[in-house]
């Protein structure tokens, strides 16, 4: 008999709009030492499924309609609150997605680590502290005696996730549920954390349920894979079966949507010979000063962008990659003057636009438009699509009402939205549709240069592919130039003609996309490339072995 | 932390200077003077009084002299209570007002936080609606209505508590403290509820639940610190507002605190008294804001006043 047996589990949410089934008839089992990967896009029910096992869903609105979840023969769904608390964090532990928000910012690591041991294992204060320090050491935190007294905000994202992992394994649980544990992390950190989870799973012989939207990550870690779509488990099997003998069309669609596997539409724009760069950054420096109190003697200077020179030629797409904190977004913000630059020049179409503005620089700036990462918060929730787009259009031309409506409809059709949605508010659209609105807003001003700052990072893979293709189509149609900023190398590879790699405020390598990806020169580029998970179990495992040796 | 406190004190100096100058000029430009109500005084005597108190000097000189005196700690003589200095009057009334304020805030915190916690623990249930309805009433009901109402019920109908006074009869401090504190209790309960609901929806509370912690521990250890931050930042201005707002209560319940003096001084055009109490209240507001900021910093490890090294 398996350690965990879930049979016909159905979970639904009762909202004012009616009942939605989040999980439909899910059945699976898990053994000690085994890893089950659950893949799906947002809203597929993969997290709900796992939360329902531990009674972590708010009820109401959630309700469990049917099914059993047997842990060693005991039904978790029938447990009373007290029995369930004894299982949570003790026999079944969880690791959550975002280490920034999942640790309590008001308590020290020490309190958060020791409390589970004292609660579940009855450790004395001192014994709990010793064990907590040992576990921090095990997850690779240097100087654990000192670090244990830190607050979460004093640690980096990767370190916080290590703390979270240490916390979940303290009580020697039988099952570990990891809900997108590496999604919020940079690729190189992701690779380290994945390696750590795998090693600890082996050492402690726990059954691991690993939830992820990333097929590459799942390929490397899971023995069995379960694919979920809109609450249904559409396909289950061993990793090899799922990846090499894909049955269900949805799984096929997921596998095809990963940009790295699909080759882009041919978009190589033939550069005019001896063309002038449309945008040219010369020795750009943007520093931030940590002004604390006016008496501070020495200011802390953060060199977000440190002596960067790039040229973008008309019609090309330059991908700017780097990990969080590398300064890539600050470059975008510097160009459109959202932050003040410290030094250097920004030339657009041979005119300097970095100086504060006369009418001419304002007109130049209008030809540069930005698309932001989060389509949820970058659109004004109280303005309809029409309002948002009309506002942007009216900056460019004065139109009467009918002309304005036809102009807005034209824009909406350009980005693949239906004209009958013109009166809707942002919350009535999905994430992908909102990003389409954001792109339409940028297009409304008839820009020559688009700066896209992580435009697809908040979206599911299948939606990502659609938005990337939309960007490519629009660039071609309007002969636009694009600066595409992203942390995701496969996305950048898919869309860019040239790529610049950024690390700690500096550009470390620039090159044509295929050259750079096939033959990276700088060690940082190489380490970035080698850290991307490959959605192919055999290759991914081989890659992990290779990289752990070097 | 020390530097932060020092800087805040230094910032208070220009604030106080502005408050003093503006009040000084404003009360002197308002029509009427401190001796206008001396109905039968011949103009020569008013003239003499004005000369004695230097009210005939140019206003800038008066202000300069006054600021000089304040720096020496002298708030001048009262115009309406001959022979008594403003310092003396304020420091007689101060302990009473402070005591009243302290009881009121204690009442407000106890009732407010417990009602807020109760409401946040089970939102949209009767445990939420009941205290929140009371809090709405508490916010809406002005103290000059609530005070007499409480007196009517508890002193006149039930004859449990004295009608007025301070420290003269058993239990006479109860009604004024409750009357003064209830509006603040209402605000605090709403702030607590809002703060706790916000914190309880955070990811780290889900983590705490996933660790198998009990609900009391989650509320008291994991959520309370963050949930009470809005209350703490409100406490500084609240306490200062409580002290300066106590004049209504002091008038209703015949309490000889400084709030009552403030009002009398304003009616009497007692320039030095108005100035003295105004400065005093302004200084209190600055100090209490500072204290609540310091407490908020201690509760929230992410705020650091030390700057990075």
XYZ file of C-alpha atoms in Angstrom, chain B residues 3 9 29 41 76-77 86 96 114 120 124 128 157 186 193 263 284 298 304:
19
model
C 20.416 59.775 15.563
C 13.818 66.624 17.735
C -4.909 90.398 15.038
C -12.261 100.789 33.044
C 4.727 84.880 31.208
C 1.994 85.981 33.581
C 1.037 80.508 32.976
C -5.116 65.745 35.954
C -10.163 42.964 21.715
C -11.049 39.842 12.383
C -18.724 38.499 8.227
C -17.743 40.867 13.293
C -31.167 56.443 36.768
C -14.067 52.660 18.077
C -9.745 44.604 12.401
C -11.137 77.137 26.376
C 2.927 66.995 23.039
C 10.586 48.214 17.141
C 15.619 50.581 10.388
